Amino acid sequence: MVDPTPALLRAAETRLPQLIEDVRRLVEVETPSEDRAAVARGAEVVAGLIEQRLGLTPETLEIDGVTHLRVRFGSVPPKVLLVNHQDTVWPHGTLARKPFTQQDGVLRGPGVFDMLTGLAMSIHAAAILAEAGEDLTGLGILVTGDEELGSVTSRDLLLEEAAEARAAFVMEGALDTSLKIARKGTSMYTVVVHGRAAHAGLEPEKGINAGIILGQLLPEIEALGSAEHGTTVTPTVLSAGTTGNTVPDRAQVEVDARAKTIAEQERVDAQIRQLSTDIEGARVEVTGRINRPPMERSAAEELYARAEQIAESIGIGQLTGAEVGGASDGNFTAAAGVPTLDGMGATGGGAHAEHEHTLVENIAPRTALLAGLIAATLSDSDQ
Ligand SMILES: [Zn+2]
């Protein structure tokens, strides 16, 4: 096995310009999750990069119309899985407004932090080890195309690839020198109030105003959260009514719920379904469900300790473990019992936000850390 010494760091530094060039290629093909053809085009670019840097052709898997890529070194189920997605939240046209740039040690462009830099790091960490003559049998790289939509079509594939894994490294970005060791679980709901339409001028009294009823329910919905348990329940997108002179017969709100434990997720799930109204003729309908279970801290602890050791021996300094509210595919692997370390990708910030960016200075050290973790975990003997 490669000594997790400064040699890894040097190799990563040597590759840095090429790695950044690959980030540019990834950013410059727009892949909004909703556009399946665009996601498929993005997958082709990723497959091309993998062929070029690693000399092997990923399998392209189309599931319910969404394109995903899978690489299995040695054609065996992965012992170590690198979890990536190449879809982004950015609509077409973002690139024209915010092109890829590298300036003052900062990379910018749609998806650069979430998570195209991490994807390029996955490819180059594997390439560093291959170049050093490491046997990568048992390494898997997954690149999905619908993570930003909740991984609806990729979840089973992810769990299949992770089934025999000793470690899943999720290549999402992180702040500063942190890795993510716990993430809240997420649930998504839609609450619909059905009332009755009427002409707002002629006979408003014959209507049942769904908008007013929903307005009364909003504080109740938010109150399903619990500060004590770190549970949040947030009404988000609101809509009601059809025209300016009609009593709305329908009003709806989307609800984002997050919790640290499955017990809290289930409590909110049961309570939100009990929402109702006393108003005669009106009705409340709740759809949606628990989407991602929480990634509880225990799933990361051993891997995190190993990451700290390797970081020290490579000479990249102290790491910190962060607990965060956002969910990722790491929630699925952790809930399936696979040791999971998340936030292994770029550092920077602004995921899903205008100021999205990646810091260049941490790319090489964290690529070296990833390479060290892959090598160390692959060389563990089977229990
Ligand atoms: Zn992401």
PDB file of N, CA and C and ligand atoms in Angstrom, residues 85 114-115 147-148 172 352, ligand 1:
ATOM      1  N   HIS A  85     -22.606  12.993  -7.323  1.00  0.00           N
ATOM      2  CA  HIS A  85     -23.682  13.289  -8.271  1.00  0.00           C
ATOM      3  C   HIS A  85     -23.208  14.391  -9.188  1.00  0.00           C
ATOM      4  N   ASP A 114     -21.060  22.190  -5.305  1.00  0.00           N
ATOM      5  CA  ASP A 114     -22.057  21.109  -5.103  1.00  0.00           C
ATOM      6  C   ASP A 114     -22.364  20.470  -6.421  1.00  0.00           C
ATOM      7  N   MET A 115     -21.590  19.415  -6.750  1.00  0.00           N
ATOM      8  CA  MET A 115     -20.360  18.932  -6.168  1.00  0.00           C
ATOM      9  C   MET A 115     -19.348  18.517  -7.220  1.00  0.00           C
ATOM     10  N   GLU A 147     -29.593  13.535  -7.584  1.00  0.00           N
ATOM     11  CA  GLU A 147     -29.437  13.736  -6.140  1.00  0.00           C
ATOM     12  C   GLU A 147     -30.211  14.949  -5.665  1.00  0.00           C
ATOM     13  N   GLU A 148     -30.201  16.000  -6.459  1.00  0.00           N
ATOM     14  CA  GLU A 148     -30.855  17.242  -6.030  1.00  0.00           C
ATOM     15  C   GLU A 148     -32.379  17.107  -6.026  1.00  0.00           C
ATOM     16  N   GLU A 172     -19.565  15.380  -1.294  1.00  0.00           N
ATOM     17  CA  GLU A 172     -20.152  16.714  -1.148  1.00  0.00           C
ATOM     18  C   GLU A 172     -19.102  17.663  -0.562  1.00  0.00           C
ATOM     19  N   HIS A 352     -26.117  25.837  -3.700  1.00  0.00           N
ATOM     20  CA  HIS A 352     -27.458  26.297  -4.121  1.00  0.00           C
ATOM     21  C   HIS A 352     -27.597  27.828  -4.007  1.00  0.00           C
TER      22      HIS A 352
HETATM   23 ZN    ZN B   1     -24.701  17.873  -3.663  1.00  0.00          ZN
END
